[in-house]
Short mmCIF file of C-alpha atoms in Angstrom, two decimals:
data_model
loop_
_atom_site.label_atom_id
_atom_site.label_comp_id
_atom_site.label_asym_id
_atom_site.label_seq_id
_atom_site.Cartn_x
_atom_site.Cartn_y
_atom_site.Cartn_z
CA UNK J 925 -14.19 -3.97 -0.52
CA UNK J 926 -14.59 -6.84 -1.72
CA UNK J 927 -12.44 -6.38 -4.54
CA UNK J 928 -9.54 -5.42 -2.52
CA UNK J 929 -11.03 -8.36 0.51
CA UNK J 930 -8.32 -11.05 0.39
CA UNK J 931 -10.09 -14.08 2.06
CA UNK J 932 -8.30 -16.45 4.64
CA UNK J 933 -6.53 -19.48 2.74
CA UNK J 934 -4.04 -16.33 0.66
CA UNK J 935 -3.39 -14.09 3.31
CA UNK J 936 0.28 -15.82 3.45
CA UNK J 937 0.22 -14.72 -0.56
CA UNK J 938 0.03 -11.54 0.98
CA UNK J 939 1.48 -8.47 0.15
CA UNK J 940 2.01 -4.53 1.50
CA UNK J 941 3.03 -1.33 -0.73
CA UNK J 942 5.70 0.24 0.92
CA UNK J 943 3.85 3.74 -0.42
CA UNK J 944 -0.10 3.48 -0.14
CA UNK J 945 0.33 0.46 2.73
CA UNK J 946 -2.90 -1.69 0.71
CA UNK J 947 -2.84 -4.89 1.35
CA UNK J 948 -3.22 -7.80 -2.04
CA UNK J 949 -1.78 -10.98 -2.90
CA UNK J 950 0.81 -10.93 -5.29
CA UNK J 951 -1.33 -12.43 -8.34
CA UNK J 952 -3.81 -9.50 -7.94
CA UNK J 953 -0.65 -6.39 -7.85
CA UNK J 954 0.72 -8.55 -11.62
CA UNK J 955 -2.55 -8.81 -13.13
CA UNK J 956 -4.09 -4.87 -11.47
CA UNK J 957 -0.98 -3.18 -10.20
CA UNK J 958 -1.78 -0.86 -7.04
CA UNK J 959 -5.25 1.07 -6.47
CA UNK J 960 -4.06 3.67 -4.98
CA UNK J 961 -0.51 4.02 -6.78
CA UNK J 962 -0.91 3.99 -11.00
CA UNK J 963 2.63 5.08 -10.74
CA UNK J 964 4.20 2.66 -9.46
CA UNK J 965 3.57 0.83 -12.70
CA UNK J 966 2.39 -2.50 -10.51
CA UNK J 967 1.02 -4.56 -12.93
CA UNK J 968 2.57 -7.00 -15.43
CA UNK J 969 6.14 -5.84 -13.92
CA UNK J 970 7.36 -9.04 -10.58
CA UNK J 971 10.88 -6.68 -10.56
CA UNK J 972 8.45 -3.33 -9.80
CA UNK J 973 6.30 -5.86 -7.21
CA UNK J 974 8.73 -6.83 -5.63
CA UNK J 975 10.43 -4.19 -4.75
CA UNK J 976 7.65 -1.48 -3.70
CA UNK J 977 5.97 -4.03 -2.12
CA UNK J 978 7.04 -5.57 1.57
CA UNK J 979 5.70 -9.16 2.61
CA UNK J 980 6.76 -8.02 6.14
CA UNK J 981 3.94 -5.47 7.57
CA UNK J 982 2.15 -5.08 11.11
CA UNK J 983 -1.26 -4.92 12.18
CA UNK J 984 -4.46 -4.53 9.83
CA UNK J 985 -7.22 -2.25 8.92
CA UNK J 986 -10.42 -2.99 6.78
CA UNK J 987 -11.54 0.24 5.51
CA UNK J 988 -15.58 -0.14 4.17
CA UNK J 989 -15.59 3.71 4.57
CA UNK J 990 -12.27 5.75 4.17
CA UNK J 991 -13.68 9.40 4.43
CA UNK J 992 -16.19 8.82 7.13
CA UNK J 993 -13.13 7.20 9.55
CA UNK J 994 -10.93 8.53 11.39
CA UNK J 995 -8.36 6.46 11.79
CA UNK J 996 -8.23 6.16 7.92
CA UNK J 997 -7.23 10.51 8.95
CA UNK J 998 -4.68 9.45 11.64
CA UNK J 999 -3.07 6.51 9.00
CA UNK J 1000 -3.60 9.03 5.70
CA UNK J 1001 -6.15 6.69 4.31
CA UNK J 1002 -8.30 8.50 4.04
CA UNK J 1003 -7.75 9.38 -0.02
CA UNK J 1004 -7.44 5.95 -0.92
CA UNK J 1005 -9.94 3.08 -2.18
CA UNK J 1006 -11.63 0.60 -0.07
CA UNK J 1007 -10.08 -2.20 1.65
CA UNK J 1008 -7.90 -3.74 3.22
CA UNK J 1009 -4.50 -2.01 5.02
CA UNK J 1010 -1.22 -2.74 7.00
CA UNK J 1011 -0.51 -0.07 9.49
CA UNK J 1012 3.24 -1.09 9.70
CA UNK J 1013 4.91 -1.90 6.86
CA UNK J 1014 8.85 -3.14 6.81
CA UNK J 1015 10.95 -2.18 3.50
CA UNK J 1016 12.89 -0.12 1.77
CA UNK J 1017 11.53 1.86 -1.60
CA UNK J 1018 14.33 2.11 -3.66
CA UNK J 1019 15.55 5.53 -4.14
CA UNK J 1020 15.13 6.34 -8.04
CA UNK J 1021 11.15 5.20 -7.00
CA UNK J 1022 11.71 8.21 -4.06
CA UNK J 1023 12.95 10.45 -6.42
CA UNK J 1024 10.33 10.05 -8.91
CA UNK J 1025 7.22 10.58 -6.44
CA UNK J 1026 8.95 13.86 -5.47
CA UNK J 1027 9.62 14.49 -9.29
CA UNK J 1028 6.18 13.51 -9.61
CA UNK J 1029 4.71 15.49 -6.71
CA UNK J 1030 4.15 12.45 -4.68
CA UNK J 1031 4.26 12.69 -1.29
CA UNK J 1032 6.40 9.67 -0.03
CA UNK J 1033 6.05 9.21 3.85
CA UNK J 1034 7.73 6.14 5.27
CA UNK J 1035 4.42 3.77 6.35
CA UNK J 1036 7.61 1.57 8.29
CA UNK J 1037 7.55 4.72 11.44
CA UNK J 1038 10.69 5.20 10.53
CA UNK J 1039 9.33 8.87 10.16
CA UNK J 1040 6.81 11.53 11.75
CA UNK J 1041 4.59 13.28 10.17
CA UNK J 1042 5.20 17.15 9.86
CA UNK J 1043 3.18 18.81 11.18
#
């Protein structure tokens, strides 16, 4: 989990991915991209980072054993890498990114609480 941990002194520089809600610093998104969403192509792309991540998020969940955690299943995080995740991410994913996600078969569920999961 250490590679996705954000030190308290760097929390003011954090952003959350609007697709998976992982929280990382801007510089980590720029260096490595999103570990759960490589299709967003955030690595070395400041424009994509600005449009696909948000500085506005609520709540934090630290996940060390995603597959065993009921909270990970409840937040739909059980298939993602270990790390720190936001409970709610504010912002709107651009329409072209949403269309690309649908075309590539990646289900998009907004992390801002605006949509509920269909049973």
